[in-house]
Amino acid sequence: MRPRSLAVLVPAHNEQELLPASLAAIRAAARHPALRQVRVVTVVAADACSDGTVAAALSAGVQVVRTGDRNVGLARAAAAHRALETLGGPEGLWLASTDADSVVPPDWLAFQHARAGEGWDAVVGTVAVAHGPHTPPGLAARHQLRYGASRPQRGAWHHPHVHGANLGVAAHAYLTVGGFPPVPLSEDHGLVAALVGRGHRVLRTADCPVTTSGRLRPRARGGFGDHLAALASREKLPRDGLSREGLPREGLPR
C-alpha cells in the first residue's frame, strides 16, 4: 500500500543561503501529479542556528523545530518526531530525508512514494555534486568518477553509498530500529545498518539522484564536505577512510 502521507526532514545549521533553494525544490516535488491525494509536510530542524535559517524556513511555510546540540542525528530525529506528531503516528507515513544544501529532483517524492507502494521499507539514493560558485572547477567530475567506480556497465547499480540527502524510510520501520542514532556524523549510515540488521527491505538505487552542494567548508567535520575538500586539494583521505580502490568507505560521506 502506498503511503497516505509524506514528511520531508531537513536538518539545517546556519543554512540561510542555501536553504531557500532546497525548500523550493521540495515544494516542486510535492506538487507532482502522482501525489495529488497525498499529504506532504516539510520539517526543518534548525540546529544551533545563529543566522536567518529559521526565518528562511518560516517564510517558506514549512514547520520548524529548533535544536541546539550541533548534532545532525539529533536534529534529523527531532524533525522525524515532529512529523510523527503532526501526521498522527506512523501508520501510512513515509519519512523522506534530504539536506539544506541539496536540491531534490521534481520526481523525488513521487519516486519514493512509488517504491514504498512496491513494499520497500527504505530507499537509499545517490547524490551528484552541483556545478556552481561553491564548487571548484573539475571537482564534480572528479567526484563522480570515483563515486561511480563500482557501477556495472549494464543492469541496476546496487551502490554502496548512504546519504542523508537522499534517503527515505517507512515510519513504522524507522520506529522499530529506534530512528536516527544521536550521533554528530553518519547518522544516516547508522539508520540504514539498523534497518538491514532487522531484516527490513532496503532498496539501493541510483535512479533518482539528489544534487548536493560542492562547498568545501562542511557543516559536519569528517563528512561528505571533507571528502570533497580532499579531492579538490588532490590529497588522499586518511588511510582508514579509503577502500583499496581509493573510494571513501561507507562511513565517511554524508
mmCIF file of C-alpha atoms in Angstrom:
data_model
loop_
_atom_site.group_PDB
_atom_site.id
_atom_site.type_symbol
_atom_site.label_atom_id
_atom_site.label_comp_id
_atom_site.label_asym_id
_atom_site.label_seq_id
_atom_site.Cartn_x
_atom_site.Cartn_y
_atom_site.Cartn_z
ATOM 1 C CA MET A 1 0.000 0.000 0.000
ATOM 2 C CA ARG A 2 1.323 3.428 -0.902
ATOM 3 C CA PRO A 3 1.747 5.915 1.953
ATOM 4 C CA ARG A 4 -1.055 8.397 2.591
ATOM 5 C CA SER A 5 1.370 10.986 3.975
ATOM 6 C CA LEU A 6 4.938 12.052 3.268
ATOM 7 C CA ALA A 7 7.179 14.029 5.596
ATOM 8 C CA VAL A 8 10.386 15.646 4.378
ATOM 9 C CA LEU A 9 13.074 16.016 7.051
ATOM 10 C CA VAL A 10 15.705 18.749 6.605
ATOM 11 C CA PRO A 11 18.368 19.376 9.278
ATOM 12 C CA ALA A 12 19.962 22.798 8.973
ATOM 13 C CA HIS A 13 22.790 24.578 10.777
ATOM 14 C CA ASN A 14 23.254 28.187 9.606
ATOM 15 C CA GLU A 15 21.895 27.492 6.117
ATOM 16 C CA GLN A 16 20.124 30.771 5.304
ATOM 17 C CA GLU A 17 21.948 30.989 1.965
ATOM 18 C CA LEU A 18 21.193 27.538 0.549
ATOM 19 C CA LEU A 19 18.011 26.534 2.380
ATOM 20 C CA PRO A 20 15.565 28.514 0.177
ATOM 21 C CA ALA A 21 16.608 26.621 -2.957
ATOM 22 C CA SER A 22 16.317 23.318 -1.102
ATOM 23 C CA LEU A 23 12.810 24.121 0.110
ATOM 24 C CA ALA A 24 11.728 25.393 -3.307
ATOM 25 C CA ALA A 25 12.782 22.077 -4.834
ATOM 26 C CA ILE A 26 10.868 20.160 -2.153
ATOM 27 C CA ARG A 27 7.751 22.252 -2.874
ATOM 28 C CA ALA A 28 8.054 21.409 -6.556
ATOM 29 C CA ALA A 29 8.451 17.711 -5.778
ATOM 30 C CA ALA A 30 5.371 17.818 -3.529
ATOM 31 C CA ARG A 31 3.307 19.139 -6.465
ATOM 32 C CA HIS A 32 3.984 16.074 -8.600
ATOM 33 C CA PRO A 33 0.747 14.807 -10.212
ATOM 34 C CA ALA A 34 1.220 11.361 -8.652
ATOM 35 C CA LEU A 35 0.893 12.917 -5.180
ATOM 36 C CA ARG A 36 -2.428 14.734 -5.614
ATOM 37 C CA GLN A 37 -4.078 12.622 -2.899
ATOM 38 C CA VAL A 38 -1.027 12.570 -0.616
ATOM 39 C CA ARG A 39 -0.413 14.968 2.240
ATOM 40 C CA VAL A 40 3.155 16.323 2.266
ATOM 41 C CA VAL A 41 4.694 18.078 5.265
ATOM 42 C CA THR A 42 8.215 19.514 5.425
ATOM 43 C CA VAL A 43 10.001 19.907 8.762
ATOM 44 C CA VAL A 44 13.235 21.875 9.097
ATOM 45 C CA ALA A 45 15.277 21.103 12.205
ATOM 46 C CA ALA A 46 17.156 24.358 12.845
ATOM 47 C CA ASP A 47 20.157 23.134 14.801
ATOM 48 C CA ALA A 48 22.058 25.751 16.807
ATOM 49 C CA CYS A 49 21.409 28.401 14.179
ATOM 50 C CA SER A 50 22.693 31.947 14.641
ATOM 51 C CA ASP A 51 21.723 33.289 11.213
ATOM 52 C CA GLY A 52 18.475 33.615 9.285
ATOM 53 C CA THR A 53 17.808 29.890 8.819
ATOM 54 C CA VAL A 54 14.650 29.908 10.933
ATOM 55 C CA ALA A 55 13.273 32.979 9.168
ATOM 56 C CA ALA A 56 14.000 31.434 5.761
ATOM 57 C CA ALA A 57 12.170 28.247 6.741
ATOM 58 C CA LEU A 58 9.171 30.058 8.175
ATOM 59 C CA SER A 59 8.899 32.312 5.136
ATOM 60 C CA ALA A 60 8.719 29.163 3.002
ATOM 61 C CA GLY A 61 5.744 27.970 5.023
ATOM 62 C CA VAL A 62 7.327 24.833 6.456
ATOM 63 C CA GLN A 63 7.363 23.576 10.023
ATOM 64 C CA VAL A 64 10.390 24.368 12.159
ATOM 65 C CA VAL A 65 11.716 22.556 15.199
ATOM 66 C CA ARG A 66 14.663 24.142 16.986
ATOM 67 C CA THR A 67 17.515 22.135 18.472
ATOM 68 C CA GLY A 68 20.762 23.335 19.989
ATOM 69 C CA ASP A 69 23.062 20.342 20.043
ATOM 70 C CA ARG A 70 25.084 20.747 16.807
ATOM 71 C CA ASN A 71 24.282 17.093 16.254
ATOM 72 C CA VAL A 72 22.781 16.041 12.926
ATOM 73 C CA GLY A 73 21.498 12.745 14.296
ATOM 74 C CA LEU A 74 19.500 14.509 16.994
ATOM 75 C CA ALA A 75 18.334 17.137 14.508
ATOM 76 C CA ARG A 76 17.072 14.610 11.951
ATOM 77 C CA ALA A 77 15.404 12.635 14.744
ATOM 78 C CA ALA A 78 13.727 15.800 16.063
ATOM 79 C CA ALA A 79 12.323 16.521 12.602
ATOM 80 C CA ALA A 80 11.023 12.953 12.371
ATOM 81 C CA HIS A 81 9.410 13.237 15.813
ATOM 82 C CA ARG A 82 7.632 16.452 14.812
ATOM 83 C CA ALA A 83 6.418 14.801 11.603
ATOM 84 C CA LEU A 84 5.031 11.817 13.514
ATOM 85 C CA GLU A 85 3.206 14.170 15.886
ATOM 86 C CA THR A 86 1.838 16.306 13.066
ATOM 87 C CA LEU A 87 0.657 13.413 10.930
ATOM 88 C CA GLY A 88 -0.790 11.280 13.703
ATOM 89 C CA GLY A 89 1.742 8.492 14.050
ATOM 90 C CA PRO A 90 3.489 6.027 11.754
ATOM 91 C CA GLU A 91 0.504 4.446 10.015
ATOM 92 C CA GLY A 92 0.637 5.232 6.304
ATOM 93 C CA LEU A 93 3.561 7.648 6.755
ATOM 94 C CA TRP A 94 6.805 7.763 4.778
ATOM 95 C CA LEU A 95 9.783 9.825 6.011
ATOM 96 C CA ALA A 96 11.945 11.343 3.251
ATOM 97 C CA SER A 97 15.256 12.885 4.275
ATOM 98 C CA THR A 98 17.372 15.459 2.477
ATOM 99 C CA ASP A 99 19.806 18.251 3.391
ATOM 100 C CA ALA A 100 19.600 22.024 3.447
ATOM 101 C CA ASP A 101 22.403 22.344 0.884
ATOM 102 C CA SER A 102 20.804 19.890 -1.533
ATOM 103 C CA VAL A 103 18.242 20.165 -4.329
ATOM 104 C CA VAL A 104 15.908 17.239 -4.965
ATOM 105 C CA PRO A 105 14.571 16.484 -8.477
ATOM 106 C CA PRO A 106 10.887 17.136 -9.288
ATOM 107 C CA ASP A 107 10.008 13.421 -9.153
ATOM 108 C CA TRP A 108 11.923 12.689 -5.929
ATOM 109 C CA LEU A 109 8.930 12.303 -3.629
ATOM 110 C CA ALA A 110 6.850 10.531 -6.270
ATOM 111 C CA PHE A 111 9.714 8.092 -6.805
ATOM 112 C CA GLN A 112 9.968 7.252 -3.111
ATOM 113 C CA HIS A 113 6.189 7.049 -2.822
ATOM 114 C CA ALA A 114 6.074 4.521 -5.666
ATOM 115 C CA ARG A 115 8.867 2.410 -4.188
ATOM 116 C CA ALA A 116 7.051 2.354 -0.856
ATOM 117 C CA GLY A 117 3.995 1.114 -2.713
ATOM 118 C CA GLU A 118 6.095 -1.768 -4.041
ATOM 119 C CA GLY A 119 6.783 -2.873 -0.487
ATOM 120 C CA TRP A 120 10.214 -1.408 0.161
ATOM 121 C CA ASP A 121 10.819 -0.282 3.749
ATOM 122 C CA ALA A 122 13.600 2.134 2.813
ATOM 123 C CA VAL A 123 15.104 3.783 -0.263
ATOM 124 C CA VAL A 124 18.817 4.640 -0.228
ATOM 125 C CA GLY A 125 19.642 7.001 -3.072
ATOM 126 C CA THR A 126 22.696 8.642 -4.592
ATOM 127 C CA VAL A 127 23.915 12.224 -4.983
ATOM 128 C CA ALA A 128 25.576 14.313 -7.663
ATOM 129 C CA VAL A 129 27.787 17.298 -6.874
ATOM 130 C CA ALA A 130 26.443 20.604 -8.160
ATOM 131 C CA HIS A 131 28.325 22.753 -10.636
ATOM 132 C CA GLY A 132 28.378 26.353 -9.474
ATOM 133 C CA PRO A 133 30.126 29.047 -7.441
ATOM 134 C CA HIS A 134 30.604 26.749 -4.428
ATOM 135 C CA THR A 135 32.300 24.020 -6.478
ATOM 136 C CA PRO A 136 35.913 24.261 -7.719
ATOM 137 C CA PRO A 137 36.364 23.550 -11.449
ATOM 138 C CA GLY A 138 36.594 19.853 -12.206
ATOM 139 C CA LEU A 139 35.585 18.734 -8.730
ATOM 140 C CA ALA A 140 32.152 17.404 -9.692
ATOM 141 C CA ALA A 141 33.621 15.264 -12.477
ATOM 142 C CA ARG A 142 36.448 14.008 -10.263
ATOM 143 C CA HIS A 143 33.990 13.047 -7.567
ATOM 144 C CA GLN A 144 31.643 11.295 -9.993
ATOM 145 C CA LEU A 145 34.488 9.224 -11.439
ATOM 146 C CA ARG A 146 35.358 7.789 -8.046
ATOM 147 C CA TYR A 147 31.801 7.683 -6.790
ATOM 148 C CA GLY A 148 30.576 5.501 -9.639
ATOM 149 C CA ALA A 149 33.623 3.237 -9.877
ATOM 150 C CA SER A 150 31.618 0.181 -8.822
ATOM 151 C CA ARG A 151 28.774 0.834 -11.249
ATOM 152 C CA PRO A 152 28.275 -2.029 -13.735
ATOM 153 C CA GLN A 153 28.097 -1.280 -17.454
ATOM 154 C CA ARG A 154 24.703 -2.977 -17.583
ATOM 155 C CA GLY A 155 21.930 -3.601 -15.120
ATOM 156 C CA ALA A 156 20.967 -1.948 -11.850
ATOM 157 C CA TRP A 157 23.638 -0.435 -9.632
ATOM 158 C CA HIS A 158 23.140 -1.546 -6.037
ATOM 159 C CA HIS A 159 25.528 1.132 -4.889
ATOM 160 C CA PRO A 160 27.454 1.182 -1.580
ATOM 161 C CA HIS A 161 26.667 4.798 -0.657
ATOM 162 C CA VAL A 162 24.410 6.244 2.048
ATOM 163 C CA HIS A 163 23.392 9.911 2.193
ATOM 164 C CA GLY A 164 21.002 11.705 4.497
ATOM 165 C CA ALA A 165 20.452 13.984 1.485
ATOM 166 C CA ASN A 166 18.691 11.183 -0.404
ATOM 167 C CA LEU A 167 17.067 8.715 1.939
ATOM 168 C CA GLY A 168 13.550 7.511 2.626
ATOM 169 C CA VAL A 169 12.061 5.128 5.179
ATOM 170 C CA ALA A 170 8.633 3.901 6.197
ATOM 171 C CA ALA A 171 7.783 5.388 9.578
ATOM 172 C CA HIS A 172 6.910 2.012 11.099
ATOM 173 C CA ALA A 173 10.314 0.593 10.084
ATOM 174 C CA TYR A 174 12.026 3.752 11.340
ATOM 175 C CA LEU A 175 10.479 3.300 14.776
ATOM 176 C CA THR A 176 11.272 -0.414 15.034
ATOM 177 C CA VAL A 177 15.010 0.344 14.893
ATOM 178 C CA GLY A 178 14.924 3.379 17.179
ATOM 179 C CA GLY A 179 15.203 6.057 14.494
ATOM 180 C CA PHE A 180 18.291 8.087 13.658
ATOM 181 C CA PRO A 181 21.054 7.456 16.199
ATOM 182 C CA PRO A 182 22.062 10.527 18.260
ATOM 183 C CA VAL A 183 25.482 10.962 16.655
ATOM 184 C CA PRO A 184 27.120 14.031 15.084
ATOM 185 C CA LEU A 185 28.173 12.123 11.957
ATOM 186 C CA SER A 186 26.964 9.137 9.914
ATOM 187 C CA GLU A 187 23.511 9.014 11.481
ATOM 188 C CA ASP A 188 22.239 8.013 8.045
ATOM 189 C CA HIS A 189 24.598 5.036 7.925
ATOM 190 C CA GLY A 190 23.542 4.039 11.417
ATOM 191 C CA LEU A 191 19.871 4.038 10.488
ATOM 192 C CA VAL A 192 20.384 2.026 7.291
ATOM 193 C CA ALA A 193 22.599 -0.515 9.074
ATOM 194 C CA ALA A 194 19.929 -0.968 11.741
ATOM 195 C CA LEU A 195 17.227 -1.447 9.102
ATOM 196 C CA VAL A 196 19.290 -4.068 7.298
ATOM 197 C CA GLY A 197 20.119 -5.766 10.585
ATOM 198 C CA ARG A 198 16.426 -6.107 11.438
ATOM 199 C CA GLY A 199 15.623 -7.617 8.047
ATOM 200 C CA HIS A 200 13.748 -4.672 6.544
ATOM 201 C CA ARG A 201 13.589 -4.402 2.751
ATOM 202 C CA VAL A 202 16.133 -1.746 1.743
ATOM 203 C CA LEU A 203 16.425 -0.607 -1.886
ATOM 204 C CA ARG A 204 19.735 0.876 -3.002
ATOM 205 C CA THR A 205 19.116 2.737 -6.230
ATOM 206 C CA ALA A 206 20.763 5.369 -8.416
ATOM 207 C CA ASP A 207 17.587 6.085 -10.365
ATOM 208 C CA CYS A 208 16.673 9.383 -8.669
ATOM 209 C CA PRO A 209 19.819 11.260 -7.565
ATOM 210 C CA VAL A 210 19.805 14.431 -5.499
ATOM 211 C CA THR A 211 22.120 17.341 -6.327
ATOM 212 C CA THR A 212 24.193 18.450 -3.369
ATOM 213 C CA SER A 213 26.491 21.393 -2.756
ATOM 214 C CA GLY A 214 30.156 21.200 -3.699
ATOM 215 C CA ARG A 215 31.235 23.555 -0.939
ATOM 216 C CA LEU A 216 34.498 22.714 0.793
ATOM 217 C CA ARG A 217 33.593 24.057 4.237
ATOM 218 C CA PRO A 218 31.208 21.396 5.516
ATOM 219 C CA ARG A 219 28.798 21.767 8.416
ATOM 220 C CA ALA A 220 29.816 18.331 9.782
ATOM 221 C CA ARG A 221 33.530 17.605 10.108
ATOM 222 C CA GLY A 222 34.605 14.257 8.712
ATOM 223 C CA GLY A 223 31.646 14.010 6.342
ATOM 224 C CA PHE A 224 30.974 14.476 2.651
ATOM 225 C CA GLY A 225 32.347 18.017 2.514
ATOM 226 C CA ASP A 226 35.713 16.896 3.856
ATOM 227 C CA HIS A 227 35.791 14.172 1.226
ATOM 228 C CA LEU A 228 35.252 16.827 -1.468
ATOM 229 C CA ALA A 229 37.907 19.062 0.067
ATOM 230 C CA ALA A 230 40.396 16.209 -0.119
ATOM 231 C CA LEU A 231 39.574 15.674 -3.790
ATOM 232 C CA ALA A 232 39.871 19.387 -4.523
ATOM 233 C CA SER A 233 43.299 19.596 -2.935
ATOM 234 C CA ARG A 234 44.409 16.336 -4.586
ATOM 235 C CA GLU A 235 45.256 14.976 -1.151
ATOM 236 C CA LYS A 236 44.292 11.474 -0.167
ATOM 237 C CA LEU A 237 41.837 10.869 2.617
ATOM 238 C CA PRO A 238 43.246 9.190 5.740
ATOM 239 C CA ARG A 239 44.188 5.572 5.118
ATOM 240 C CA ASP A 240 41.341 4.265 7.234
ATOM 241 C CA GLY A 241 38.899 6.368 5.210
ATOM 242 C CA LEU A 242 39.714 4.797 1.850
ATOM 243 C CA SER A 243 38.937 1.497 0.258
ATOM 244 C CA ARG A 244 41.593 -0.286 -1.783
ATOM 245 C CA GLU A 245 40.175 1.391 -4.874
ATOM 246 C CA GLY A 246 40.660 4.857 -3.398
ATOM 247 C CA LEU A 247 36.949 5.299 -2.732
ATOM 248 C CA PRO A 248 35.622 6.734 0.540
ATOM 249 C CA ARG A 249 34.465 3.987 2.840
ATOM 250 C CA GLU A 250 30.742 3.848 3.555
ATOM 251 C CA GLY A 251 31.124 5.502 6.933
ATOM 252 C CA LEU A 252 32.585 8.758 5.677
ATOM 253 C CA PRO A 253 30.485 10.624 3.091
ATOM 254 C CA ARG A 254 27.116 12.085 4.011
#
